[in-house]
Amino acid sequence: MKITFPHLGNTYFAAKALFDGLGVEYVIPPLSNKAALEVGSLYSPEEICLPFKIMIGNYIESIKQGADTIIFVGSCGPCRFGEYCELQMNLLKKLGHDLEFIVIDNPRDIGLKELFNRISSISKNSSKSKKDQLKAVYYAVKIINLIDEIESTAHYLAGYEVNKGQCKMLLNQCKTEAIKQNTPEQMFEHLKKYKNLLETVHIDKKKNPIKIAIIGEIYTVIEPFSSLYIEDKLMDYGISTKRHLTPSWWVKNMSLTKLNLNSLDIRRASKEYLPLYIGGHARECIGEAVLAKEQNFDGAIQIFPMGCMPEIVSKAILPTISRDKDFPILTLVVDEMTGEAGYITRIEAFLDLLERRKRNVLYGS
């Protein structure tokens, strides 16, 4: 068994730590890029959404490196994401690849027993003791939480830093060196070091930067390539950003779903506009927009892939929130044809709007 997985933000750090701790062979696909998207688009149905195409590209690049097993997070909810596994299995089989898929579905949908049965196929291939296996899982969870915290802190402090670019530099250094660590313990200690380094960044608390919430479809907002590295671009502009959806949030949310204790703040905030779960993360998108206004953010940017049904519903609701709350919201729809120049132009125009509002300069006055 040689395991691979699709990229989703920082998950590859936790995956590496987990598989290193288990002593299981694995392949980390190259970071998502244009080559992966081109390959994925070539073999995927034309009308399927962007995440599907990038994932197929990730898989094919890993298969070239000897991967024979794909671990993938599934969904039984009312969204096409729930069909990805079957579609991708069939597609890869037609391409002549005989692979094993391990689908990690929400325990609320498949039950804890079935979830553990699926995960056990990985642990059976580990030569480590049960104690060491549990230790590997423990560190993987700690690592995903810590690296998401580091990233979130860097994105927010970018608007307050005195030495422009310091937060971005530290974040990039942290990630570059983290993936080189050989054991879960080493990676965890490395991340703790960079968390402490971020706390030493010289910031100007008197600054009043533009603050933007990043909301939308979970894959597109978490995976930087699919959003054209929007958070990096906003750091360069000196903008403070906050993104609620992260891999660590997903782990916590999935764990609490069975008890109906997941995302209580988001469910409260979205109740007025979208009280029901309609699939994907539409309710989270709406709730995050309302929370961003309550937390005195200047605006929000919604990002989702072309054809994403839940986010299309969110997009229809967001103008009402924007009007009711006097809260600017920009929507960006991405696919393999999205041009970076037009994308940046829209972002810059939105930033100009927020800057003028912040200075109370409207209508050319």
PDB file of N, CA and C in Angstrom, residues 208-284:
ATOM      1  N   ASN A 208      -5.008  51.049  11.450  1.00  0.00           N
ATOM      2  CA  ASN A 208      -6.411  50.676  11.263  1.00  0.00           C
ATOM      3  C   ASN A 208      -6.576  50.100   9.853  1.00  0.00           C
ATOM      4  N   PRO A 209      -6.049  48.883   9.635  1.00  0.00           N
ATOM      5  CA  PRO A 209      -6.048  48.325   8.278  1.00  0.00           C
ATOM      6  C   PRO A 209      -7.439  47.888   7.833  1.00  0.00           C
ATOM      7  N   ILE A 210      -7.590  47.726   6.541  1.00  0.00           N
ATOM      8  CA  ILE A 210      -8.812  47.122   6.011  1.00  0.00           C
ATOM      9  C   ILE A 210      -8.831  45.660   6.449  1.00  0.00           C
ATOM     10  N   LYS A 211      -9.972  45.214   6.928  1.00  0.00           N
ATOM     11  CA  LYS A 211     -10.122  43.824   7.370  1.00  0.00           C
ATOM     12  C   LYS A 211     -11.192  43.139   6.521  1.00  0.00           C
ATOM     13  N   ILE A 212     -10.818  42.006   5.956  1.00  0.00           N
ATOM     14  CA  ILE A 212     -11.710  41.296   5.035  1.00  0.00           C
ATOM     15  C   ILE A 212     -11.871  39.846   5.471  1.00  0.00           C
ATOM     16  N   ALA A 213     -13.104  39.363   5.452  1.00  0.00           N
ATOM     17  CA  ALA A 213     -13.390  37.951   5.722  1.00  0.00           C
ATOM     18  C   ALA A 213     -13.422  37.197   4.395  1.00  0.00           C
ATOM     19  N   ILE A 214     -12.760  36.046   4.355  1.00  0.00           N
ATOM     20  CA  ILE A 214     -12.770  35.187   3.165  1.00  0.00           C
ATOM     21  C   ILE A 214     -13.804  34.089   3.399  1.00  0.00           C
ATOM     22  N   ILE A 215     -14.842  34.073   2.574  1.00  0.00           N
ATOM     23  CA  ILE A 215     -15.941  33.123   2.754  1.00  0.00           C
ATOM     24  C   ILE A 215     -16.207  32.398   1.439  1.00  0.00           C
ATOM     25  N   GLY A 216     -16.997  31.322   1.508  1.00  0.00           N
ATOM     26  CA  GLY A 216     -17.370  30.637   0.278  1.00  0.00           C
ATOM     27  C   GLY A 216     -17.241  29.133   0.363  1.00  0.00           C
ATOM     28  N   GLU A 217     -17.053  28.502  -0.783  1.00  0.00           N
ATOM     29  CA  GLU A 217     -16.963  27.038  -0.885  1.00  0.00           C
ATOM     30  C   GLU A 217     -15.677  26.559  -0.234  1.00  0.00           C
ATOM     31  N   ILE A 218     -15.752  25.496   0.541  1.00  0.00           N
ATOM     32  CA  ILE A 218     -14.651  25.114   1.426  1.00  0.00           C
ATOM     33  C   ILE A 218     -13.355  24.804   0.691  1.00  0.00           C
ATOM     34  N   TYR A 219     -13.416  24.051  -0.406  1.00  0.00           N
ATOM     35  CA  TYR A 219     -12.185  23.704  -1.117  1.00  0.00           C
ATOM     36  C   TYR A 219     -11.532  24.953  -1.703  1.00  0.00           C
ATOM     37  N   THR A 220     -12.342  25.782  -2.336  1.00  0.00           N
ATOM     38  CA  THR A 220     -11.810  26.950  -3.036  1.00  0.00           C
ATOM     39  C   THR A 220     -11.181  27.957  -2.088  1.00  0.00           C
ATOM     40  N   VAL A 221     -11.725  28.114  -0.896  1.00  0.00           N
ATOM     41  CA  VAL A 221     -11.146  29.088   0.034  1.00  0.00           C
ATOM     42  C   VAL A 221      -9.949  28.513   0.785  1.00  0.00           C
ATOM     43  N   ILE A 222      -9.896  27.175   0.944  1.00  0.00           N
ATOM     44  CA  ILE A 222      -8.787  26.570   1.682  1.00  0.00           C
ATOM     45  C   ILE A 222      -7.584  26.307   0.784  1.00  0.00           C
ATOM     46  N   GLU A 223      -7.819  25.791  -0.414  1.00  0.00           N
ATOM     47  CA  GLU A 223      -6.727  25.438  -1.325  1.00  0.00           C
ATOM     48  C   GLU A 223      -6.257  26.694  -2.064  1.00  0.00           C
ATOM     49  N   PRO A 224      -5.060  27.197  -1.773  1.00  0.00           N
ATOM     50  CA  PRO A 224      -4.637  28.503  -2.299  1.00  0.00           C
ATOM     51  C   PRO A 224      -4.566  28.584  -3.818  1.00  0.00           C
ATOM     52  N   PHE A 225      -4.182  27.504  -4.483  1.00  0.00           N
ATOM     53  CA  PHE A 225      -4.089  27.557  -5.947  1.00  0.00           C
ATOM     54  C   PHE A 225      -5.446  27.832  -6.578  1.00  0.00           C
ATOM     55  N   SER A 226      -6.503  27.244  -6.014  1.00  0.00           N
ATOM     56  CA  SER A 226      -7.832  27.394  -6.612  1.00  0.00           C
ATOM     57  C   SER A 226      -8.383  28.810  -6.445  1.00  0.00           C
ATOM     58  N   SER A 227      -7.901  29.529  -5.435  1.00  0.00           N
ATOM     59  CA  SER A 227      -8.344  30.920  -5.235  1.00  0.00           C
ATOM     60  C   SER A 227      -7.337  31.917  -5.789  1.00  0.00           C
ATOM     61  N   LEU A 228      -6.388  31.406  -6.603  1.00  0.00           N
ATOM     62  CA  LEU A 228      -5.322  32.233  -7.178  1.00  0.00           C
ATOM     63  C   LEU A 228      -4.542  32.964  -6.090  1.00  0.00           C
ATOM     64  N   TYR A 229      -4.330  32.264  -4.972  1.00  0.00           N
ATOM     65  CA  TYR A 229      -3.510  32.766  -3.869  1.00  0.00           C
ATOM     66  C   TYR A 229      -3.996  34.131  -3.380  1.00  0.00           C
ATOM     67  N   ILE A 230      -5.297  34.249  -3.212  1.00  0.00           N
ATOM     68  CA  ILE A 230      -5.873  35.546  -2.851  1.00  0.00           C
ATOM     69  C   ILE A 230      -5.375  36.048  -1.501  1.00  0.00           C
ATOM     70  N   GLU A 231      -5.187  35.138  -0.542  1.00  0.00           N
ATOM     71  CA  GLU A 231      -4.744  35.591   0.782  1.00  0.00           C
ATOM     72  C   GLU A 231      -3.316  36.126   0.730  1.00  0.00           C
ATOM     73  N   ASP A 232      -2.457  35.506  -0.086  1.00  0.00           N
ATOM     74  CA  ASP A 232      -1.099  36.026  -0.262  1.00  0.00           C
ATOM     75  C   ASP A 232      -1.137  37.415  -0.892  1.00  0.00           C
ATOM     76  N   LYS A 233      -1.995  37.587  -1.882  1.00  0.00           N
ATOM     77  CA  LYS A 233      -2.107  38.890  -2.549  1.00  0.00           C
ATOM     78  C   LYS A 233      -2.579  39.963  -1.564  1.00  0.00           C
ATOM     79  N   LEU A 234      -3.547  39.604  -0.730  1.00  0.00           N
ATOM     80  CA  LEU A 234      -4.062  40.575   0.237  1.00  0.00           C
ATOM     81  C   LEU A 234      -3.012  40.910   1.298  1.00  0.00           C
ATOM     82  N   MET A 235      -2.167  39.945   1.652  1.00  0.00           N
ATOM     83  CA  MET A 235      -1.058  40.233   2.572  1.00  0.00           C
ATOM     84  C   MET A 235      -0.126  41.274   1.953  1.00  0.00           C
ATOM     85  N   ASP A 236       0.134  41.132   0.649  1.00  0.00           N
ATOM     86  CA  ASP A 236       1.008  42.091  -0.037  1.00  0.00           C
ATOM     87  C   ASP A 236       0.420  43.497  -0.016  1.00  0.00           C
ATOM     88  N   TYR A 237      -0.911  43.584  -0.014  1.00  0.00           N
ATOM     89  CA  TYR A 237      -1.584  44.884   0.017  1.00  0.00           C
ATOM     90  C   TYR A 237      -1.695  45.444   1.439  1.00  0.00           C
ATOM     91  N   GLY A 238      -1.244  44.692   2.432  1.00  0.00           N
ATOM     92  CA  GLY A 238      -1.345  45.153   3.816  1.00  0.00           C
ATOM     93  C   GLY A 238      -2.742  45.025   4.389  1.00  0.00           C
ATOM     94  N   ILE A 239      -3.487  44.013   3.919  1.00  0.00           N
ATOM     95  CA  ILE A 239      -4.855  43.780   4.379  1.00  0.00           C
ATOM     96  C   ILE A 239      -4.861  42.687   5.448  1.00  0.00           C
ATOM     97  N   SER A 240      -5.649  42.868   6.483  1.00  0.00           N
ATOM     98  CA  SER A 240      -5.870  41.811   7.479  1.00  0.00           C
ATOM     99  C   SER A 240      -7.031  40.944   7.015  1.00  0.00           C
ATOM    100  N   THR A 241      -6.809  39.641   6.972  1.00  0.00           N
ATOM    101  CA  THR A 241      -7.871  38.736   6.532  1.00  0.00           C
ATOM    102  C   THR A 241      -8.145  37.670   7.583  1.00  0.00           C
ATOM    103  N   LYS A 242      -9.356  37.156   7.519  1.00  0.00           N
ATOM    104  CA  LYS A 242      -9.750  36.065   8.400  1.00  0.00           C
ATOM    105  C   LYS A 242     -10.565  35.065   7.594  1.00  0.00           C
ATOM    106  N   ARG A 243     -10.225  33.789   7.762  1.00  0.00           N
ATOM    107  CA  ARG A 243     -10.958  32.722   7.082  1.00  0.00           C
ATOM    108  C   ARG A 243     -11.394  31.703   8.126  1.00  0.00           C
ATOM    109  N   HIS A 244     -12.692  31.528   8.243  1.00  0.00           N
ATOM    110  CA  HIS A 244     -13.229  30.625   9.258  1.00  0.00           C
ATOM    111  C   HIS A 244     -13.021  29.160   8.872  1.00  0.00           C
ATOM    112  N   LEU A 245     -13.204  28.855   7.590  1.00  0.00           N
ATOM    113  CA  LEU A 245     -13.091  27.468   7.132  1.00  0.00           C
ATOM    114  C   LEU A 245     -11.626  27.083   6.969  1.00  0.00           C
ATOM    115  N   THR A 246     -11.211  26.095   7.736  1.00  0.00           N
ATOM    116  CA  THR A 246      -9.853  25.558   7.677  1.00  0.00           C
ATOM    117  C   THR A 246      -9.941  24.047   7.845  1.00  0.00           C
ATOM    118  N   PRO A 247      -8.873  23.317   7.514  1.00  0.00           N
ATOM    119  CA  PRO A 247      -8.898  21.871   7.770  1.00  0.00           C
ATOM    120  C   PRO A 247      -9.148  21.533   9.240  1.00  0.00           C
ATOM    121  N   SER A 248      -8.547  22.315  10.155  1.00  0.00           N
ATOM    122  CA  SER A 248      -8.751  22.037  11.580  1.00  0.00           C
ATOM    123  C   SER A 248     -10.192  22.313  11.982  1.00  0.00           C
ATOM    124  N   TRP A 249     -10.806  23.353  11.390  1.00  0.00           N
ATOM    125  CA  TRP A 249     -12.232  23.603  11.646  1.00  0.00           C
ATOM    126  C   TRP A 249     -13.050  22.417  11.178  1.00  0.00           C
ATOM    127  N   TRP A 250     -12.713  21.864  10.008  1.00  0.00           N
ATOM    128  CA  TRP A 250     -13.473  20.738   9.462  1.00  0.00           C
ATOM    129  C   TRP A 250     -13.404  19.529  10.398  1.00  0.00           C
ATOM    130  N   VAL A 251     -12.213  19.257  10.934  1.00  0.00           N
ATOM    131  CA  VAL A 251     -12.049  18.125  11.854  1.00  0.00           C
ATOM    132  C   VAL A 251     -12.920  18.321  13.092  1.00  0.00           C
ATOM    133  N   LYS A 252     -12.858  19.512  13.665  1.00  0.00           N
ATOM    134  CA  LYS A 252     -13.660  19.808  14.861  1.00  0.00           C
ATOM    135  C   LYS A 252     -15.146  19.748  14.544  1.00  0.00           C
ATOM    136  N   ASN A 253     -15.533  20.324  13.420  1.00  0.00           N
ATOM    137  CA  ASN A 253     -16.943  20.362  13.026  1.00  0.00           C
ATOM    138  C   ASN A 253     -17.492  18.956  12.819  1.00  0.00           C
ATOM    139  N   MET A 254     -16.701  18.101  12.152  1.00  0.00           N
ATOM    140  CA  MET A 254     -17.132  16.728  11.908  1.00  0.00           C
ATOM    141  C   MET A 254     -17.264  15.955  13.221  1.00  0.00           C
ATOM    142  N   SER A 255     -16.348  16.218  14.152  1.00  0.00           N
ATOM    143  CA  SER A 255     -16.373  15.517  15.437  1.00  0.00           C
ATOM    144  C   SER A 255     -17.599  15.872  16.266  1.00  0.00           C
ATOM    145  N   LEU A 256     -18.049  17.123  16.153  1.00  0.00           N
ATOM    146  CA  LEU A 256     -19.170  17.587  16.976  1.00  0.00           C
ATOM    147  C   LEU A 256     -20.530  17.434  16.303  1.00  0.00           C
ATOM    148  N   THR A 257     -20.520  17.099  14.997  1.00  0.00           N
ATOM    149  CA  THR A 257     -21.778  16.999  14.257  1.00  0.00           C
ATOM    150  C   THR A 257     -22.704  15.952  14.852  1.00  0.00           C
ATOM    151  N   LYS A 258     -22.140  14.831  15.253  1.00  0.00           N
ATOM    152  CA  LYS A 258     -22.942  13.744  15.811  1.00  0.00           C
ATOM    153  C   LYS A 258     -23.719  14.200  17.045  1.00  0.00           C
ATOM    154  N   LEU A 259     -23.132  15.145  17.800  1.00  0.00           N
ATOM    155  CA  LEU A 259     -23.771  15.655  19.020  1.00  0.00           C
ATOM    156  C   LEU A 259     -24.603  16.909  18.755  1.00  0.00           C
ATOM    157  N   ASN A 260     -24.629  17.337  17.492  1.00  0.00           N
ATOM    158  CA  ASN A 260     -25.352  18.554  17.098  1.00  0.00           C
ATOM    159  C   ASN A 260     -24.808  19.790  17.819  1.00  0.00           C
ATOM    160  N   LEU A 261     -23.498  19.774  18.081  1.00  0.00           N
ATOM    161  CA  LEU A 261     -22.852  20.896  18.757  1.00  0.00           C
ATOM    162  C   LEU A 261     -21.884  21.625  17.829  1.00  0.00           C
ATOM    163  N   ASN A 262     -21.962  21.315  16.554  1.00  0.00           N
ATOM    164  CA  ASN A 262     -21.025  21.901  15.603  1.00  0.00           C
ATOM    165  C   ASN A 262     -21.447  23.301  15.158  1.00  0.00           C
ATOM    166  N   SER A 263     -20.476  24.175  15.054  1.00  0.00           N
ATOM    167  CA  SER A 263     -20.660  25.524  14.481  1.00  0.00           C
ATOM    168  C   SER A 263     -21.876  26.253  15.042  1.00  0.00           C
ATOM    169  N   LEU A 264     -22.002  26.289  16.346  1.00  0.00           N
ATOM    170  CA  LEU A 264     -23.172  26.926  16.955  1.00  0.00           C
ATOM    171  C   LEU A 264     -23.233  28.418  16.632  1.00  0.00           C
ATOM    172  N   ASP A 265     -22.066  29.081  16.588  1.00  0.00           N
ATOM    173  CA  ASP A 265     -22.057  30.514  16.290  1.00  0.00           C
ATOM    174  C   ASP A 265     -22.503  30.789  14.856  1.00  0.00           C
ATOM    175  N   ILE A 266     -22.071  29.949  13.929  1.00  0.00           N
ATOM    176  CA  ILE A 266     -22.449  30.128  12.522  1.00  0.00           C
ATOM    177  C   ILE A 266     -23.930  29.838  12.321  1.00  0.00           C
ATOM    178  N   ARG A 267     -24.416  28.802  12.950  1.00  0.00           N
ATOM    179  CA  ARG A 267     -25.836  28.459  12.811  1.00  0.00           C
ATOM    180  C   ARG A 267     -26.716  29.568  13.376  1.00  0.00           C
ATOM    181  N   ARG A 268     -26.272  30.170  14.474  1.00  0.00           N
ATOM    182  CA  ARG A 268     -27.024  31.292  15.049  1.00  0.00           C
ATOM    183  C   ARG A 268     -27.023  32.481  14.092  1.00  0.00           C
ATOM    184  N   ALA A 269     -25.843  32.785  13.557  1.00  0.00           N
ATOM    185  CA  ALA A 269     -25.712  33.965  12.700  1.00  0.00           C
ATOM    186  C   ALA A 269     -26.464  33.814  11.380  1.00  0.00           C
ATOM    187  N   SER A 270     -26.554  32.589  10.869  1.00  0.00           N
ATOM    188  CA  SER A 270     -27.187  32.372   9.561  1.00  0.00           C
ATOM    189  C   SER A 270     -28.692  32.149   9.651  1.00  0.00           C
ATOM    190  N   LYS A 271     -29.203  32.008  10.868  1.00  0.00           N
ATOM    191  CA  LYS A 271     -30.600  31.594  11.053  1.00  0.00           C
ATOM    192  C   LYS A 271     -31.595  32.521  10.366  1.00  0.00           C
ATOM    193  N   GLU A 272     -31.345  33.813  10.378  1.00  0.00           N
ATOM    194  CA  GLU A 272     -32.284  34.772   9.792  1.00  0.00           C
ATOM    195  C   GLU A 272     -32.381  34.631   8.276  1.00  0.00           C
ATOM    196  N   TYR A 273     -31.268  34.255   7.645  1.00  0.00           N
ATOM    197  CA  TYR A 273     -31.221  34.240   6.181  1.00  0.00           C
ATOM    198  C   TYR A 273     -31.238  32.831   5.576  1.00  0.00           C
ATOM    199  N   LEU A 274     -30.653  31.867   6.278  1.00  0.00           N
ATOM    200  CA  LEU A 274     -30.612  30.496   5.765  1.00  0.00           C
ATOM    201  C   LEU A 274     -30.645  29.534   6.951  1.00  0.00           C
ATOM    202  N   PRO A 275     -31.834  29.249   7.464  1.00  0.00           N
ATOM    203  CA  PRO A 275     -31.946  28.443   8.684  1.00  0.00           C
ATOM    204  C   PRO A 275     -31.723  26.952   8.466  1.00  0.00           C
ATOM    205  N   LEU A 276     -31.741  26.497   7.216  1.00  0.00           N
ATOM    206  CA  LEU A 276     -31.649  25.069   6.929  1.00  0.00           C
ATOM    207  C   LEU A 276     -30.323  24.717   6.269  1.00  0.00           C
ATOM    208  N   TYR A 277     -29.919  23.465   6.453  1.00  0.00           N
ATOM    209  CA  TYR A 277     -28.729  22.945   5.782  1.00  0.00           C
ATOM    210  C   TYR A 277     -29.114  22.552   4.363  1.00  0.00           C
ATOM    211  N   ILE A 278     -28.462  23.130   3.371  1.00  0.00           N
ATOM    212  CA  ILE A 278     -28.826  22.837   1.981  1.00  0.00           C
ATOM    213  C   ILE A 278     -27.700  22.151   1.221  1.00  0.00           C
ATOM    214  N   GLY A 279     -26.636  21.775   1.926  1.00  0.00           N
ATOM    215  CA  GLY A 279     -25.522  21.100   1.278  1.00  0.00           C
ATOM    216  C   GLY A 279     -24.304  21.988   1.187  1.00  0.00           C
ATOM    217  N   GLY A 280     -23.156  21.345   0.949  1.00  0.00           N
ATOM    218  CA  GLY A 280     -21.911  22.098   0.884  1.00  0.00           C
ATOM    219  C   GLY A 280     -21.694  22.888   2.158  1.00  0.00           C
ATOM    220  N   HIS A 281     -21.247  24.124   2.017  1.00  0.00           N
ATOM    221  CA  HIS A 281     -21.047  24.997   3.180  1.00  0.00           C
ATOM    222  C   HIS A 281     -21.730  26.339   2.961  1.00  0.00           C
ATOM    223  N   ALA A 282     -22.931  26.266   2.373  1.00  0.00           N
ATOM    224  CA  ALA A 282     -23.707  27.482   2.113  1.00  0.00           C
ATOM    225  C   ALA A 282     -24.097  28.170   3.411  1.00  0.00           C
ATOM    226  N   ARG A 283     -24.523  27.378   4.391  1.00  0.00           N
ATOM    227  CA  ARG A 283     -24.932  27.976   5.664  1.00  0.00           C
ATOM    228  C   ARG A 283     -23.740  28.641   6.351  1.00  0.00           C
ATOM    229  N   GLU A 284     -22.577  28.004   6.246  1.00  0.00           N
ATOM    230  CA  GLU A 284     -21.377  28.600   6.828  1.00  0.00           C
ATOM    231  C   GLU A 284     -21.046  29.924   6.141  1.00  0.00           C
TER     232      GLU A 284
END
